PDB file of C-alpha atoms and ligand atoms in Angstrom:
ATOM      1  CA  MET L 160      85.623  87.322 127.594  1.00  0.00           C
ATOM      2  CA  LYS L 161      83.939  89.490 130.257  1.00  0.00           C
ATOM      3  CA  LEU L 162      81.301  91.815 128.826  1.00  0.00           C
ATOM      4  CA  SER L 163      81.656  95.489 129.720  1.00  0.00           C
ATOM      5  CA  ASP L 164      78.476  97.531 130.049  1.00  0.00           C
ATOM      6  CA  GLN L 165      80.266 100.468 128.416  1.00  0.00           C
ATOM      7  CA  ALA L 166      79.427 101.584 124.889  1.00  0.00           C
ATOM      8  CA  ALA L 167      82.216 101.810 122.324  1.00  0.00           C
ATOM      9  CA  LEU L 168      82.646 103.781 119.117  1.00  0.00           C
ATOM     10  CA  ILE L 169      84.875 102.063 116.549  1.00  0.00           C
ATOM     11  CA  LEU L 170      86.882 103.960 113.944  1.00  0.00           C
ATOM     12  CA  PHE L 171      85.701 101.746 111.104  1.00  0.00           C
ATOM     13  CA  SER L 172      87.235 102.315 107.680  1.00  0.00           C
ATOM     14  CA  GLY L 173      86.299  99.004 106.073  1.00  0.00           C
ATOM     15  CA  GLY L 174      89.866  97.668 106.133  1.00  0.00           C
ATOM     16  CA  GLN L 175      91.271  94.511 107.721  1.00  0.00           C
ATOM     17  CA  ASP L 176      92.459  96.237 110.886  1.00  0.00           C
ATOM     18  CA  SER L 177      89.298  98.159 111.699  1.00  0.00           C
ATOM     19  CA  THR L 178      87.125  95.120 110.939  1.00  0.00           C
ATOM     20  CA  THR L 179      89.205  93.073 113.398  1.00  0.00           C
ATOM     21  CA  CYS L 180      88.759  95.915 115.917  1.00  0.00           C
ATOM     22  CA  LEU L 181      85.002  95.816 115.300  1.00  0.00           C
ATOM     23  CA  ALA L 182      84.880  92.078 116.078  1.00  0.00           C
ATOM     24  CA  TRP L 183      87.066  92.658 119.160  1.00  0.00           C
ATOM     25  CA  ALA L 184      84.692  95.362 120.417  1.00  0.00           C
ATOM     26  CA  LEU L 185      81.577  93.265 119.704  1.00  0.00           C
ATOM     27  CA  SER L 186      83.067  90.530 121.910  1.00  0.00           C
ATOM     28  CA  ARG L 187      83.639  92.960 124.746  1.00  0.00           C
ATOM     29  CA  TYR L 188      81.154  95.866 124.889  1.00  0.00           C
ATOM     30  CA  ALA L 189      77.392  95.885 125.372  1.00  0.00           C
ATOM     31  CA  ARG L 190      76.816  98.475 122.645  1.00  0.00           C
ATOM     32  CA  VAL L 191      79.021  99.190 119.642  1.00  0.00           C
ATOM     33  CA  GLU L 192      78.657 101.893 117.002  1.00  0.00           C
ATOM     34  CA  THR L 193      80.851 102.500 113.965  1.00  0.00           C
ATOM     35  CA  LEU L 194      82.299 105.691 112.515  1.00  0.00           C
ATOM     36  CA  GLY L 195      83.834 106.284 109.089  1.00  0.00           C
ATOM     37  CA  PHE L 196      85.356 109.352 107.483  1.00  0.00           C
ATOM     38  CA  ASP L 197      85.067 110.482 103.903  1.00  0.00           C
ATOM     39  CA  TYR L 198      88.112 112.629 103.203  1.00  0.00           C
ATOM     40  CA  GLY L 199      88.505 112.090  99.490  1.00  0.00           C
ATOM     41  CA  GLN L 200      90.783 109.100 100.036  1.00  0.00           C
ATOM     42  CA  ARG L 201      91.658 107.562  96.717  1.00  0.00           C
ATOM     43  CA  HIS L 202      90.922 104.089  98.039  1.00  0.00           C
ATOM     44  CA  ALA L 203      87.314 105.236  98.563  1.00  0.00           C
ATOM     45  CA  ILE L 204      86.285 101.635  97.910  1.00  0.00           C
ATOM     46  CA  GLU L 205      86.913 101.201 101.659  1.00  0.00           C
ATOM     47  CA  LEU L 206      83.853 103.303 102.399  1.00  0.00           C
ATOM     48  CA  ALA L 207      81.758 101.329  99.927  1.00  0.00           C
ATOM     49  CA  VAL L 208      82.468  97.965 101.581  1.00  0.00           C
ATOM     50  CA  ARG L 209      81.526  99.111 105.105  1.00  0.00           C
ATOM     51  CA  PRO L 210      77.750  98.343 104.986  1.00  0.00           C
ATOM     52  CA  THR L 211      78.388  94.819 103.647  1.00  0.00           C
ATOM     53  CA  ILE L 212      80.905  94.108 106.403  1.00  0.00           C
ATOM     54  CA  ARG L 213      78.488  95.371 109.058  1.00  0.00           C
ATOM     55  CA  HIS L 214      75.719  93.217 107.576  1.00  0.00           C
ATOM     56  CA  ARG L 215      77.856  90.088 107.383  1.00  0.00           C
ATOM     57  CA  ILE L 216      79.413  90.470 110.826  1.00  0.00           C
ATOM     58  CA  ARG L 217      75.896  90.553 112.320  1.00  0.00           C
ATOM     59  CA  GLY L 218      75.314  87.166 110.730  1.00  0.00           C
ATOM     60  CA  LEU L 219      78.249  85.599 112.596  1.00  0.00           C
ATOM     61  CA  SER L 220      76.719  85.803 116.078  1.00  0.00           C
ATOM     62  CA  ASP L 221      73.330  86.647 117.592  1.00  0.00           C
ATOM     63  CA  GLU L 222      75.131  88.429 120.446  1.00  0.00           C
ATOM     64  CA  TRP L 223      77.157  90.532 118.029  1.00  0.00           C
ATOM     65  CA  ALA L 224      73.995  91.329 116.052  1.00  0.00           C
ATOM     66  CA  ALA L 225      72.280  92.554 119.224  1.00  0.00           C
ATOM     67  CA  ARG L 226      75.239  94.732 120.234  1.00  0.00           C
ATOM     68  CA  LEU L 227      75.954  96.385 116.876  1.00  0.00           C
ATOM     69  CA  GLY L 228      74.258  99.769 116.743  1.00  0.00           C
ATOM     70  CA  ASP L 229      74.305 102.764 114.413  1.00  0.00           C
ATOM     71  CA  ASP L 230      76.818 103.605 111.724  1.00  0.00           C
ATOM     72  CA  HIS L 231      78.058 107.167 111.220  1.00  0.00           C
ATOM     73  CA  VAL L 232      79.986 108.665 108.295  1.00  0.00           C
ATOM     74  CA  LEU L 233      81.443 112.156 108.621  1.00  0.00           C
ATOM     75  CA  ASP L 234      82.466 114.282 105.655  1.00  0.00           C
ATOM     76  CA  LEU L 235      86.080 115.329 106.164  1.00  0.00           C
ATOM     77  CA  SER L 236      86.822 116.574 102.671  1.00  0.00           C
ATOM     78  CA  VAL L 237      88.542 119.510 104.370  1.00  0.00           C
ATOM     79  CA  LEU L 238      91.398 117.107 105.121  1.00  0.00           C
ATOM     80  CA  GLY L 239      92.098 116.770 101.402  1.00  0.00           C
ATOM     81  CA  GLU L 240      92.118 120.563 101.129  1.00  0.00           C
ATOM     82  CA  VAL L 241      94.794 121.060 103.762  1.00  0.00           C
ATOM     83  CA  SER L 242      97.109 118.182 102.899  1.00  0.00           C
ATOM     84  CA  GLU L 243      98.697 117.013  99.661  1.00  0.00           C
ATOM     85  CA  THR L 244      99.380 113.304 100.049  1.00  0.00           C
ATOM     86  CA  ALA L 245      99.433 110.187  97.899  1.00  0.00           C
ATOM     87  CA  LEU L 246      96.297 108.969  99.706  1.00  0.00           C
ATOM     88  CA  THR L 247      94.225 111.926  98.591  1.00  0.00           C
ATOM     89  CA  ARG L 248      95.962 112.783  95.302  1.00  0.00           C
ATOM     90  CA  ASP L 249      96.648 110.619  92.284  1.00  0.00           C
ATOM     91  CA  SER L 250     100.424 110.365  92.670  1.00  0.00           C
ATOM     92  CA  GLU L 251     103.016 107.617  93.105  1.00  0.00           C
ATOM     93  CA  ILE L 252     103.470 106.166  96.596  1.00  0.00           C
ATOM     94  CA  ALA L 253     107.062 106.919  97.623  1.00  0.00           C
ATOM     95  CA  MET L 254     109.270 107.693 100.579  1.00  0.00           C
ATOM     96  CA  GLN L 255     109.857 111.324 101.428  1.00  0.00           C
ATOM     97  CA  ALA L 256     113.070 112.958 102.604  1.00  0.00           C
ATOM     98  CA  ASN L 257     111.802 112.977 106.219  1.00  0.00           C
ATOM     99  CA  GLY L 258     111.565 109.153 106.192  1.00  0.00           C
ATOM    100  CA  LEU L 259     107.762 109.066 106.046  1.00  0.00           C
ATOM    101  CA  PRO L 260     105.875 107.659 103.066  1.00  0.00           C
ATOM    102  CA  ASN L 261     103.914 110.274 101.106  1.00  0.00           C
ATOM    103  CA  THR L 262     100.735 108.399 102.078  1.00  0.00           C
ATOM    104  CA  PHE L 263     101.047 110.096 105.473  1.00  0.00           C
ATOM    105  CA  VAL L 264      98.146 112.494 106.067  1.00  0.00           C
ATOM    106  CA  PRO L 265      99.448 114.830 108.797  1.00  0.00           C
ATOM    107  CA  GLY L 266      97.236 114.922 111.860  1.00  0.00           C
ATOM    108  CA  ARG L 267      94.712 112.453 110.441  1.00  0.00           C
ATOM    109  CA  ASN L 268      94.340 110.222 113.496  1.00  0.00           C
ATOM    110  CA  LEU L 269      94.364 113.220 115.845  1.00  0.00           C
ATOM    111  CA  LEU L 270      91.475 114.705 113.912  1.00  0.00           C
ATOM    112  CA  PHE L 271      89.620 111.377 113.607  1.00  0.00           C
ATOM    113  CA  LEU L 272      89.830 110.659 117.336  1.00  0.00           C
ATOM    114  CA  THR L 273      88.902 114.194 118.360  1.00  0.00           C
ATOM    115  CA  LEU L 274      85.778 114.061 116.210  1.00  0.00           C
ATOM    116  CA  ALA L 275      85.065 110.531 117.437  1.00  0.00           C
ATOM    117  CA  ALA L 276      85.318 111.754 121.040  1.00  0.00           C
ATOM    118  CA  ALA L 277      82.866 114.573 120.321  1.00  0.00           C
ATOM    119  CA  LEU L 278      80.383 112.150 118.757  1.00  0.00           C
ATOM    120  CA  ALA L 279      80.868 109.637 121.582  1.00  0.00           C
ATOM    121  CA  TYR L 280      80.276 112.362 124.160  1.00  0.00           C
ATOM    122  CA  ARG L 281      76.953 113.270 122.555  1.00  0.00           C
ATOM    123  CA  ARG L 282      75.852 109.626 122.378  1.00  0.00           C
ATOM    124  CA  GLY L 283      76.953 108.574 125.865  1.00  0.00           C
ATOM    125  CA  MET L 284      79.815 106.366 124.750  1.00  0.00           C
ATOM    126  CA  THR L 285      83.034 106.264 126.774  1.00  0.00           C
ATOM    127  CA  VAL L 286      85.345 104.049 124.717  1.00  0.00           C
ATOM    128  CA  LEU L 287      86.958 104.807 121.354  1.00  0.00           C
ATOM    129  CA  VAL L 288      88.535 101.893 119.495  1.00  0.00           C
ATOM    130  CA  GLY L 289      91.073 102.312 116.700  1.00  0.00           C
ATOM    131  CA  GLY L 290      93.293  99.959 114.710  1.00  0.00           C
ATOM    132  CA  MET L 291      96.485 101.959 115.149  1.00  0.00           C
ATOM    133  CA  CYS L 292      99.571  99.799 115.386  1.00  0.00           C
ATOM    134  CA  GLU L 293     103.224 100.456 116.139  1.00  0.00           C
ATOM    135  CA  THR L 294     104.476  97.052 115.078  1.00  0.00           C
ATOM    136  CA  ASP L 295     104.047  97.151 111.299  1.00  0.00           C
ATOM    137  CA  PHE L 296     103.617 100.880 111.121  1.00  0.00           C
ATOM    138  CA  SER L 297     105.042 102.885 108.276  1.00  0.00           C
ATOM    139  CA  GLY L 298     106.509 105.369 110.734  1.00  0.00           C
ATOM    140  CA  TYR L 299     103.247 107.308 111.019  1.00  0.00           C
ATOM    141  CA  PRO L 300     103.791 109.308 114.226  1.00  0.00           C
ATOM    142  CA  ASP L 301     100.044 109.491 114.924  1.00  0.00           C
ATOM    143  CA  CYS L 302      99.914 105.665 115.229  1.00  0.00           C
ATOM    144  CA  ARG L 303     102.332 105.625 118.159  1.00  0.00           C
ATOM    145  CA  ASP L 304     101.079 104.445 121.530  1.00  0.00           C
ATOM    146  CA  GLU L 305     102.652 107.487 123.163  1.00  0.00           C
ATOM    147  CA  THR L 306     100.761 109.834 120.822  1.00  0.00           C
ATOM    148  CA  LEU L 307      97.470 108.132 121.600  1.00  0.00           C
ATOM    149  CA  ARG L 308      98.034 108.135 125.363  1.00  0.00           C
ATOM    150  CA  ALA L 309      98.761 111.879 125.171  1.00  0.00           C
ATOM    151  CA  LEU L 310      95.665 112.452 123.030  1.00  0.00           C
ATOM    152  CA  GLN L 311      93.530 110.484 125.492  1.00  0.00           C
ATOM    153  CA  SER L 312      94.720 112.792 128.286  1.00  0.00           C
ATOM    154  CA  ALA L 313      94.020 115.871 126.167  1.00  0.00           C
ATOM    155  CA  LEU L 314      90.504 114.641 125.309  1.00  0.00           C
ATOM    156  CA  GLN L 315      89.716 113.799 128.941  1.00  0.00           C
ATOM    157  CA  LEU L 316      90.901 117.228 130.030  1.00  0.00           C
ATOM    158  CA  GLY L 317      89.373 119.153 127.146  1.00  0.00           C
ATOM    159  CA  MET L 318      85.979 117.455 127.292  1.00  0.00           C
ATOM    160  CA  GLY L 319      85.789 116.841 131.021  1.00  0.00           C
ATOM    161  CA  SER L 320      84.921 113.222 130.259  1.00  0.00           C
ATOM    162  CA  ARG L 321      86.360 109.782 131.073  1.00  0.00           C
ATOM    163  CA  VAL L 322      86.744 108.786 127.447  1.00  0.00           C
ATOM    164  CA  SER L 323      89.399 106.137 126.797  1.00  0.00           C
ATOM    165  CA  ILE L 324      91.177 105.149 123.594  1.00  0.00           C
ATOM    166  CA  GLU L 325      91.604 101.393 123.077  1.00  0.00           C
ATOM    167  CA  THR L 326      94.033 100.098 120.445  1.00  0.00           C
ATOM    168  CA  PRO L 327      93.864  96.275 120.474  1.00  0.00           C
ATOM    169  CA  LEU L 328      96.279  95.932 117.533  1.00  0.00           C
ATOM    170  CA  MET L 329      98.985  98.251 118.885  1.00  0.00           C
ATOM    171  CA  TRP L 330     101.577  95.549 119.562  1.00  0.00           C
ATOM    172  CA  LEU L 331     100.484  92.955 116.989  1.00  0.00           C
ATOM    173  CA  ASP L 332     102.066  92.315 113.608  1.00  0.00           C
ATOM    174  CA  LYS L 333      99.814  91.495 110.655  1.00  0.00           C
ATOM    175  CA  ALA L 334     100.052  87.734 111.194  1.00  0.00           C
ATOM    176  CA  ALA L 335      98.952  88.237 114.804  1.00  0.00           C
ATOM    177  CA  THR L 336      96.063  90.423 113.608  1.00  0.00           C
ATOM    178  CA  TRP L 337      94.822  87.541 111.420  1.00  0.00           C
ATOM    179  CA  ARG L 338      95.293  85.224 114.427  1.00  0.00           C
ATOM    180  CA  LEU L 339      93.236  87.560 116.643  1.00  0.00           C
ATOM    181  CA  ALA L 340      90.413  87.495 114.082  1.00  0.00           C
ATOM    182  CA  ASP L 341      90.604  83.700 114.104  1.00  0.00           C
ATOM    183  CA  GLN L 342      90.286  83.657 117.903  1.00  0.00           C
ATOM    184  CA  LEU L 343      87.355  86.099 117.853  1.00  0.00           C
ATOM    185  CA  GLY L 344      85.289  84.669 115.017  1.00  0.00           C
ATOM    186  CA  GLY L 345      87.001  81.588 113.614  1.00  0.00           C
ATOM    187  CA  GLU L 346      87.029  80.640 109.960  1.00  0.00           C
ATOM    188  CA  ALA L 347      83.817  82.597 109.261  1.00  0.00           C
ATOM    189  CA  LEU L 348      85.376  85.881 110.374  1.00  0.00           C
ATOM    190  CA  ILE L 349      88.622  85.147 108.531  1.00  0.00           C
ATOM    191  CA  ASP L 350      86.572  84.528 105.388  1.00  0.00           C
ATOM    192  CA  LEU L 351      84.620  87.778 105.870  1.00  0.00           C
ATOM    193  CA  ILE L 352      87.851  89.769 106.318  1.00  0.00           C
ATOM    194  CA  ARG L 353      89.521  88.035 103.388  1.00  0.00           C
ATOM    195  CA  THR L 354      86.723  88.642 100.918  1.00  0.00           C
ATOM    196  CA  GLU L 355      85.004  91.863 102.050  1.00  0.00           C
ATOM    197  CA  THR L 356      87.566  94.176 103.647  1.00  0.00           C
ATOM    198  CA  HIS L 357      89.728  96.496 101.649  1.00  0.00           C
ATOM    199  CA  THR L 358      93.341  97.455 102.327  1.00  0.00           C
ATOM    200  CA  CYS L 359      94.973  98.243  98.943  1.00  0.00           C
ATOM    201  CA  TYR L 360      96.141 101.839  98.538  1.00  0.00           C
ATOM    202  CA  LEU L 361      95.364 101.685  94.812  1.00  0.00           C
ATOM    203  CA  GLY L 362      91.765 100.512  95.280  1.00  0.00           C
ATOM    204  CA  GLU L 363      92.401  97.381  93.192  1.00  0.00           C
ATOM    205  CA  ARG L 364      89.557  94.812  93.552  1.00  0.00           C
ATOM    206  CA  SER L 365      89.530  92.807  90.335  1.00  0.00           C
ATOM    207  CA  GLN L 366      91.260  89.644  91.577  1.00  0.00           C
ATOM    208  CA  LEU L 367      90.662  87.670  94.788  1.00  0.00           C
ATOM    209  CA  HIS L 368      93.911  86.303  96.211  1.00  0.00           C
ATOM    210  CA  ALA L 369      94.202  83.926  99.192  1.00  0.00           C
ATOM    211  CA  TRP L 370      94.730  87.016 101.390  1.00  0.00           C
ATOM    212  CA  GLY L 371      91.959  89.088  99.794  1.00  0.00           C
ATOM    213  CA  TYR L 372      91.613  91.690  97.051  1.00  0.00           C
ATOM    214  CA  GLY L 373      94.382  94.085  96.119  1.00  0.00           C
ATOM    215  CA  CYS L 374      97.200  94.926  93.715  1.00  0.00           C
ATOM    216  CA  GLY L 375      99.673  92.799  95.717  1.00  0.00           C
ATOM    217  CA  ARG L 376     102.443  95.353  95.234  1.00  0.00           C
ATOM    218  CA  CYS L 377     101.608  98.491  97.257  1.00  0.00           C
ATOM    219  CA  PRO L 378     102.937  98.661 100.847  1.00  0.00           C
ATOM    220  CA  ALA L 379      99.480  97.949 102.331  1.00  0.00           C
ATOM    221  CA  CYS L 380      98.978  94.863 100.141  1.00  0.00           C
ATOM    222  CA  GLU L 381     102.472  93.575 100.924  1.00  0.00           C
ATOM    223  CA  LEU L 382     101.867  93.799 104.675  1.00  0.00           C
ATOM    224  CA  ARG L 383      98.485  92.094 104.379  1.00  0.00           C
ATOM    225  CA  MET L 384      99.762  89.353 102.069  1.00  0.00           C
ATOM    226  CA  ASN L 385     102.904  88.574 104.089  1.00  0.00           C
ATOM    227  CA  GLY L 386     100.911  88.605 107.329  1.00  0.00           C
ATOM    228  CA  TYR L 387      98.321  86.198 105.934  1.00  0.00           C
ATOM    229  CA  GLN L 388     100.964  83.820 104.594  1.00  0.00           C
ATOM    230  CA  HIS L 389     102.744  83.807 107.954  1.00  0.00           C
ATOM    231  CA  PHE L 390      99.428  83.292 109.774  1.00  0.00           C
ATOM    232  CA  LYS L 391      98.530  80.305 107.582  1.00  0.00           C
ATOM    233  CA  ALA L 392     102.025  78.811 107.884  1.00  0.00           C
ATOM    234  CA  THR L 393     101.979  79.010 111.692  1.00  0.00           C
ATOM    235  CA  GLN L 394      98.297  77.959 111.902  1.00  0.00           C
ATOM    236  CA  SER L 395      99.068  74.582 110.330  1.00  0.00           C
ATOM    237  CA  ILE L 396     101.864  74.012 112.864  1.00  0.00           C
ATOM    238  CA  ASP L 397      99.510  74.417 115.883  1.00  0.00           C
TER     239      ASP L 397
HETATM  240 ZN1   ZN I 659      97.679  97.283  96.803  1.00  0.00          ZN
END
C-alpha cells in the first residue's frame, strides 16, 4: 500500500469497526492520531478499552508504532442532555415508529465529524477516518455515504480547508470487515480485535466467545457474531 504523507485523525471508539479503521489508517498515512468522545454512552466500557488497543496495535508493527501519535478524548456529555436514546439511557433497545432503533442518537456523527474537523484543522491534519457503514447499518441516516459526502462539502466550505472524510468500511458487511482486518494485520490483528475491542450495546464483558466479548443477543453483538462466523467459514474455503 502506498504511504500518503498526509496526517489522519481517526474517530476511535474502541469498537471493532473503529479499530479496523485505525489499522487501515496506520497502513496508509504517515501520521495518525485518535479521537474518542465521552457522551455518557451506556457502553462506556468502549472508552476504557481504547488505551489497551492503542498499546497492543503498536506492538504489531514497528511502522505502525512510529506512525501512531496522540490520543484525544472530548467530553460530549451535552449530547446526553439533548437526546433521550437507549444508548445514553438505561432503557430497552427497540424499534421506534419511524423505523429507526431507539439507539439512534440524532446528529451524533455530524457532531463528531465537525468537532474532529476542528481538531484536525488545529493540528494540521487533512483526513478524517470513520467506521460508518451503509451495508449493515441499522438505518442510521448519519451513516449514509450521501450524508458524509454532503458533510465533507460543508466542512470544506465552512472551514476553508481541504479536509476529507474517509470511510473504508462504507460498503463492507461485517464478514468483510473481519476480512479487511485479516489483510491488514493477519491473525495478530484479528486476535487483538476479538479480545480487546468492544461492540456490545449492553457493555457485557464477562464471557469471551469466538467472536469476542458481548451478550450475544443485542443487535450489535448479533452483527459481530454473524459476521465473524461467516468470515471464518469463508476463510477456510480460500
Ligand atoms: Zn450485546
